[in-house]
Every structure is written in structure tokens, then in C-alpha cells.
Amino acid sequence: MKPILLFLALSAALFAQTIIEGDVVDSSTGAPLAGAYVISRIGGPPPVVANTDSGGHFRLSLSFPYASAVEVHRAGFLAGHADVVSARRIALTPQAAISGKILDEDGFPAENVVIEAMRFRQIDGQRQLKSRADTQANDLGEYRLAGLPAGRYYLH
């Protein structure tokens, strides 16, 4: 009788549903983000994916209890990550892009010029200008830096 009860208890634990619920919001405005993909990150079975509804709410129903983290993706925002405990509210940072055209002193396109986007950061209590991204201008002098967190940048 004891082996049967033990088997039933173990099988119930193995097939128990784990529910992860939360909200995805814009970090700059706090507005809910609809249509974001929330993906469970686990070791083992394939990830479980859910979309946020019009209120930014998601619900992942996992048939295994060992999901450790969730990852959130939405166009126009940097990817977000959270462990299962803090997945109740996930704030995504809007993605920024910087583009332009480099001309020489005669007004002609300057090709192969390296453009660097720099931003101030606090490092060891001091404000320092640090590189965030760089790219090279094409033959028309045009450049585009994408995938940056929104904010103020200095071009070099």
C-alpha cells in the first residue's frame, strides 16, 4: 500500500502545473505593453511561450516545476529578463536608433568614417563617458546605430 501511495504522490508532483503570471510595461511610461512574447527559460523541455494581452498581462502554465527565468521580447524594445520570483512586473526599455549622414568640408559624402555613440556612466563614483556602440558610414556617408537604450548620446 505504501509503494502505491508513494507512486501517486510522486506522479502528482511531476505533473503539477506551475503558473507564472505578471505584467509587461514600458519602463519610461509605465504603460502596459500588448503583444510581447514571454518565454520560460528552463533546463530540459522546450520553452513555453505566451503573449501579453491588451493590458500587458501574461500567464505561463508550466507542467514542470523547475522554470528558473523568463525572457521577454517585443519589437521596439530591448529584451527583458527576470527570474520567476520577480516576474510579476517586467519593465522593458524602449529601443533607440541614431542615424545620419557624414559630409566632408566640400559637402561630399565621407565614406568609411567610424561613428561612435558614447554615454555618461557612473564608474567608481565618477561620471565617465563610455562607448555604447559604433558603426561605419557607407559609401554615401550614411550610418545607423540601432539597439541602444533610449537616452542622450554623444557622437564621436
mmCIF file of N, CA and C in Angstrom, residues 69-135:
data_model
loop_
_atom_site.group_PDB
_atom_site.id
_atom_site.type_symbol
_atom_site.label_atom_id
_atom_site.label_comp_id
_atom_site.label_asym_id
_atom_site.label_seq_id
_atom_site.Cartn_x
_atom_site.Cartn_y
_atom_site.Cartn_z
ATOM 1 N N ALA A 69 13.662 31.205 -15.065
ATOM 2 C CA ALA A 69 13.618 32.591 -15.513
ATOM 3 C C ALA A 69 12.685 32.728 -16.708
ATOM 4 N N VAL A 70 12.295 33.977 -16.968
ATOM 5 C CA VAL A 70 11.521 34.288 -18.169
ATOM 6 C C VAL A 70 12.271 35.364 -18.942
ATOM 7 N N GLU A 71 12.064 35.343 -20.240
ATOM 8 C CA GLU A 71 12.673 36.305 -21.147
ATOM 9 C C GLU A 71 11.528 36.955 -21.917
ATOM 10 N N VAL A 72 11.597 38.274 -22.123
ATOM 11 C CA VAL A 72 10.511 38.998 -22.782
ATOM 12 C C VAL A 72 11.060 39.734 -23.997
ATOM 13 N N HIS A 73 10.347 39.605 -25.129
ATOM 14 C CA HIS A 73 10.747 40.265 -26.369
ATOM 15 C C HIS A 73 9.557 41.020 -26.954
ATOM 16 N N ARG A 74 9.815 42.217 -27.447
ATOM 17 C CA ARG A 74 8.810 42.990 -28.191
ATOM 18 C C ARG A 74 9.540 43.944 -29.113
ATOM 19 N N ALA A 75 9.016 44.077 -30.322
ATOM 20 C CA ALA A 75 9.627 44.970 -31.306
ATOM 21 C C ALA A 75 9.679 46.390 -30.751
ATOM 22 N N GLY A 76 10.820 47.049 -30.943
ATOM 23 C CA GLY A 76 10.984 48.414 -30.481
ATOM 24 C C GLY A 76 11.489 48.539 -29.056
ATOM 25 N N PHE A 77 11.740 47.401 -28.393
ATOM 26 C CA PHE A 77 12.207 47.404 -27.009
ATOM 27 C C PHE A 77 13.378 46.454 -26.864
ATOM 28 N N LEU A 78 14.255 46.757 -25.919
ATOM 29 C CA LEU A 78 15.340 45.845 -25.599
ATOM 30 C C LEU A 78 14.762 44.636 -24.876
ATOM 31 N N ALA A 79 15.347 43.462 -25.065
ATOM 32 C CA ALA A 79 14.863 42.249 -24.412
ATOM 33 C C ALA A 79 14.953 42.393 -22.898
ATOM 34 N N GLY A 80 13.983 41.822 -22.197
ATOM 35 C CA GLY A 80 13.968 41.856 -20.744
ATOM 36 C C GLY A 80 14.121 40.463 -20.175
ATOM 37 N N HIS A 81 14.705 40.376 -18.999
ATOM 38 C CA HIS A 81 14.913 39.101 -18.325
ATOM 39 C C HIS A 81 14.493 39.257 -16.869
ATOM 40 N N ALA A 82 13.937 38.201 -16.299
ATOM 41 C CA ALA A 82 13.581 38.221 -14.880
ATOM 42 C C ALA A 82 13.560 36.790 -14.377
ATOM 43 N N ASP A 83 13.924 36.620 -13.102
ATOM 44 C CA ASP A 83 13.761 35.286 -12.536
ATOM 45 C C ASP A 83 12.288 35.097 -12.212
ATOM 46 N N VAL A 84 11.896 33.870 -11.971
ATOM 47 C CA VAL A 84 10.479 33.552 -11.793
ATOM 48 C C VAL A 84 9.890 34.306 -10.605
ATOM 49 N N VAL A 85 10.666 34.528 -9.575
ATOM 50 C CA VAL A 85 10.165 35.216 -8.384
ATOM 51 C C VAL A 85 9.828 36.673 -8.685
ATOM 52 N N SER A 86 10.650 37.369 -9.493
ATOM 53 C CA SER A 86 10.415 38.788 -9.769
ATOM 54 C C SER A 86 9.697 39.022 -11.093
ATOM 55 N N ALA A 87 9.100 37.989 -11.667
ATOM 56 C CA ALA A 87 8.437 38.116 -12.969
ATOM 57 C C ALA A 87 7.042 38.720 -12.866
ATOM 58 N N ARG A 88 6.665 39.236 -11.731
ATOM 59 C CA ARG A 88 5.324 39.812 -11.573
ATOM 60 C C ARG A 88 5.161 41.106 -12.369
ATOM 61 N N ARG A 89 6.249 41.866 -12.508
ATOM 62 C CA ARG A 89 6.219 43.113 -13.282
ATOM 63 C C ARG A 89 7.567 43.253 -13.977
ATOM 64 N N ILE A 90 7.539 43.195 -15.301
ATOM 65 C CA ILE A 90 8.763 43.274 -16.089
ATOM 66 C C ILE A 90 8.696 44.546 -16.921
ATOM 67 N N ALA A 91 9.668 45.418 -16.726
ATOM 68 C CA ALA A 91 9.717 46.695 -17.447
ATOM 69 C C ALA A 91 10.713 46.579 -18.595
ATOM 70 N N LEU A 92 10.247 46.853 -19.809
ATOM 71 C CA LEU A 92 11.115 46.832 -20.984
ATOM 72 C C LEU A 92 11.544 48.250 -21.336
ATOM 73 N N THR A 93 12.808 48.390 -21.685
ATOM 74 C CA THR A 93 13.367 49.687 -22.058
ATOM 75 C C THR A 93 13.166 49.925 -23.547
ATOM 76 N N PRO A 94 12.619 51.097 -23.926
ATOM 77 C CA PRO A 94 12.453 51.386 -25.355
ATOM 78 C C PRO A 94 13.810 51.381 -26.065
ATOM 79 N N GLN A 95 13.781 50.881 -27.266
ATOM 80 C CA GLN A 95 14.993 50.809 -28.075
ATOM 81 C C GLN A 95 15.134 52.106 -28.865
ATOM 82 N N ALA A 96 16.364 52.568 -29.014
ATOM 83 C CA ALA A 96 16.619 53.801 -29.747
ATOM 84 C C ALA A 96 17.536 53.529 -30.931
ATOM 85 N N ALA A 97 17.484 54.398 -31.904
ATOM 86 C CA ALA A 97 18.377 54.324 -33.058
ATOM 87 C C ALA A 97 18.863 55.738 -33.365
ATOM 88 N N ILE A 98 20.110 55.830 -33.780
ATOM 89 C CA ILE A 98 20.693 57.106 -34.189
ATOM 90 C C ILE A 98 21.153 56.927 -35.623
ATOM 91 N N SER A 99 20.743 57.825 -36.493
ATOM 92 C CA SER A 99 21.170 57.731 -37.895
ATOM 93 C C SER A 99 21.506 59.118 -38.404
ATOM 94 N N GLY A 100 22.282 59.152 -39.461
ATOM 95 C CA GLY A 100 22.661 60.430 -40.028
ATOM 96 C C GLY A 100 23.546 60.265 -41.236
ATOM 97 N N LYS A 101 24.133 61.364 -41.655
ATOM 98 C CA LYS A 101 24.992 61.376 -42.840
ATOM 99 C C LYS A 101 26.205 62.236 -42.536
ATOM 100 N N ILE A 102 27.379 61.720 -42.866
ATOM 101 C CA ILE A 102 28.633 62.430 -42.652
ATOM 102 C C ILE A 102 29.090 63.014 -43.988
ATOM 103 N N LEU A 103 29.350 64.332 -44.003
ATOM 104 C CA LEU A 103 29.832 65.014 -45.202
ATOM 105 C C LEU A 103 31.203 65.610 -44.912
ATOM 106 N N ASP A 104 32.043 65.664 -45.938
ATOM 107 C CA ASP A 104 33.354 66.298 -45.751
ATOM 108 C C ASP A 104 33.210 67.815 -45.879
ATOM 109 N N GLU A 105 34.327 68.536 -45.806
ATOM 110 C CA GLU A 105 34.274 70.004 -45.833
ATOM 111 C C GLU A 105 33.763 70.573 -47.148
ATOM 112 N N ASP A 106 33.775 69.754 -48.225
ATOM 113 C CA ASP A 106 33.258 70.202 -49.522
ATOM 114 C C ASP A 106 31.807 69.798 -49.744
ATOM 115 N N GLY A 107 31.217 69.121 -48.770
ATOM 116 C CA GLY A 107 29.820 68.701 -48.889
ATOM 117 C C GLY A 107 29.626 67.347 -49.542
ATOM 118 N N PHE A 108 30.713 66.612 -49.784
ATOM 119 C CA PHE A 108 30.610 65.271 -50.374
ATOM 120 C C PHE A 108 30.530 64.228 -49.269
ATOM 121 N N PRO A 109 29.852 63.099 -49.553
ATOM 122 C CA PRO A 109 29.747 62.040 -48.539
ATOM 123 C C PRO A 109 31.131 61.538 -48.117
ATOM 124 N N ALA A 110 31.317 61.381 -46.830
ATOM 125 C CA ALA A 110 32.567 60.843 -46.281
ATOM 126 C C ALA A 110 32.335 59.365 -46.001
ATOM 127 N N GLU A 111 32.982 58.513 -46.777
ATOM 128 C CA GLU A 111 32.760 57.076 -46.612
ATOM 129 C C GLU A 111 33.769 56.467 -45.646
ATOM 130 N N ASN A 112 33.374 55.334 -45.064
ATOM 131 C CA ASN A 112 34.198 54.542 -44.138
ATOM 132 C C ASN A 112 34.600 55.285 -42.868
ATOM 133 N N VAL A 113 33.856 56.310 -42.492
ATOM 134 C CA VAL A 113 34.118 57.027 -41.245
ATOM 135 C C VAL A 113 33.493 56.215 -40.106
ATOM 136 N N VAL A 114 34.241 56.038 -39.025
ATOM 137 C CA VAL A 114 33.725 55.309 -37.859
ATOM 138 C C VAL A 114 33.004 56.295 -36.949
ATOM 139 N N ILE A 115 31.765 55.970 -36.599
ATOM 140 C CA ILE A 115 30.944 56.791 -35.718
ATOM 141 C C ILE A 115 30.743 56.009 -34.432
ATOM 142 N N GLU A 116 30.968 56.662 -33.301
ATOM 143 C CA GLU A 116 30.852 56.003 -32.003
ATOM 144 C C GLU A 116 29.834 56.752 -31.154
ATOM 145 N N ALA A 117 28.867 56.031 -30.596
ATOM 146 C CA ALA A 117 27.889 56.615 -29.679
ATOM 147 C C ALA A 117 28.408 56.424 -28.260
ATOM 148 N N MET A 118 28.521 57.526 -27.519
ATOM 149 C CA MET A 118 29.060 57.481 -26.159
ATOM 150 C C MET A 118 28.027 58.041 -25.190
ATOM 151 N N ARG A 119 28.104 57.563 -23.949
ATOM 152 C CA ARG A 119 27.135 57.953 -22.936
ATOM 153 C C ARG A 119 27.828 58.036 -21.577
ATOM 154 N N PHE A 120 27.381 58.968 -20.741
ATOM 155 C CA PHE A 120 27.959 59.088 -19.402
ATOM 156 C C PHE A 120 27.457 57.956 -18.519
ATOM 157 N N ARG A 121 28.375 57.390 -17.721
ATOM 158 C CA ARG A 121 28.086 56.324 -16.765
ATOM 159 C C ARG A 121 28.784 56.636 -15.446
ATOM 160 N N GLN A 122 28.207 56.166 -14.348
ATOM 161 C CA GLN A 122 28.848 56.278 -13.047
ATOM 162 C C GLN A 122 29.746 55.062 -12.855
ATOM 163 N N ILE A 123 31.049 55.279 -12.755
ATOM 164 C CA ILE A 123 32.010 54.200 -12.548
ATOM 165 C C ILE A 123 32.868 54.576 -11.354
ATOM 166 N N ASP A 124 32.812 53.760 -10.312
ATOM 167 C CA ASP A 124 33.547 54.018 -9.071
ATOM 168 C C ASP A 124 33.259 55.408 -8.523
ATOM 169 N N GLY A 125 32.006 55.813 -8.600
ATOM 170 C CA GLY A 125 31.599 57.103 -8.060
ATOM 171 C C GLY A 125 31.925 58.305 -8.929
ATOM 172 N N GLN A 126 32.488 58.066 -10.110
ATOM 173 C CA GLN A 126 32.825 59.171 -11.005
ATOM 174 C C GLN A 126 32.034 59.053 -12.303
ATOM 175 N N ARG A 127 31.657 60.190 -12.838
ATOM 176 C CA ARG A 127 30.917 60.247 -14.101
ATOM 177 C C ARG A 127 31.914 60.197 -15.250
ATOM 178 N N GLN A 128 31.819 59.121 -16.071
ATOM 179 C CA GLN A 128 32.764 58.943 -17.173
ATOM 180 C C GLN A 128 32.009 58.676 -18.472
ATOM 181 N N LEU A 129 32.558 59.178 -19.561
ATOM 182 C CA LEU A 129 31.984 58.972 -20.880
ATOM 183 C C LEU A 129 32.469 57.631 -21.413
ATOM 184 N N LYS A 130 31.527 56.722 -21.703
ATOM 185 C CA LYS A 130 31.870 55.374 -22.159
ATOM 186 C C LYS A 130 31.178 55.068 -23.480
ATOM 187 N N SER A 131 31.864 54.304 -24.319
ATOM 188 C CA SER A 131 31.322 53.905 -25.613
ATOM 189 C C SER A 131 30.200 52.892 -25.434
ATOM 190 N N ARG A 132 29.101 53.062 -26.178
ATOM 191 C CA ARG A 132 27.977 52.126 -26.138
ATOM 192 C C ARG A 132 27.847 51.336 -27.435
ATOM 193 N N ALA A 133 28.207 51.948 -28.564
ATOM 194 C CA ALA A 133 28.098 51.270 -29.854
ATOM 195 C C ALA A 133 28.896 52.052 -30.882
ATOM 196 N N ASP A 134 29.272 51.363 -31.959
ATOM 197 C CA ASP A 134 29.923 52.062 -33.066
ATOM 198 C C ASP A 134 29.532 51.412 -34.382
ATOM 199 N N THR A 135 29.724 52.150 -35.450
ATOM 200 C CA THR A 135 29.421 51.666 -36.793
ATOM 201 C C THR A 135 30.292 52.436 -37.775
#
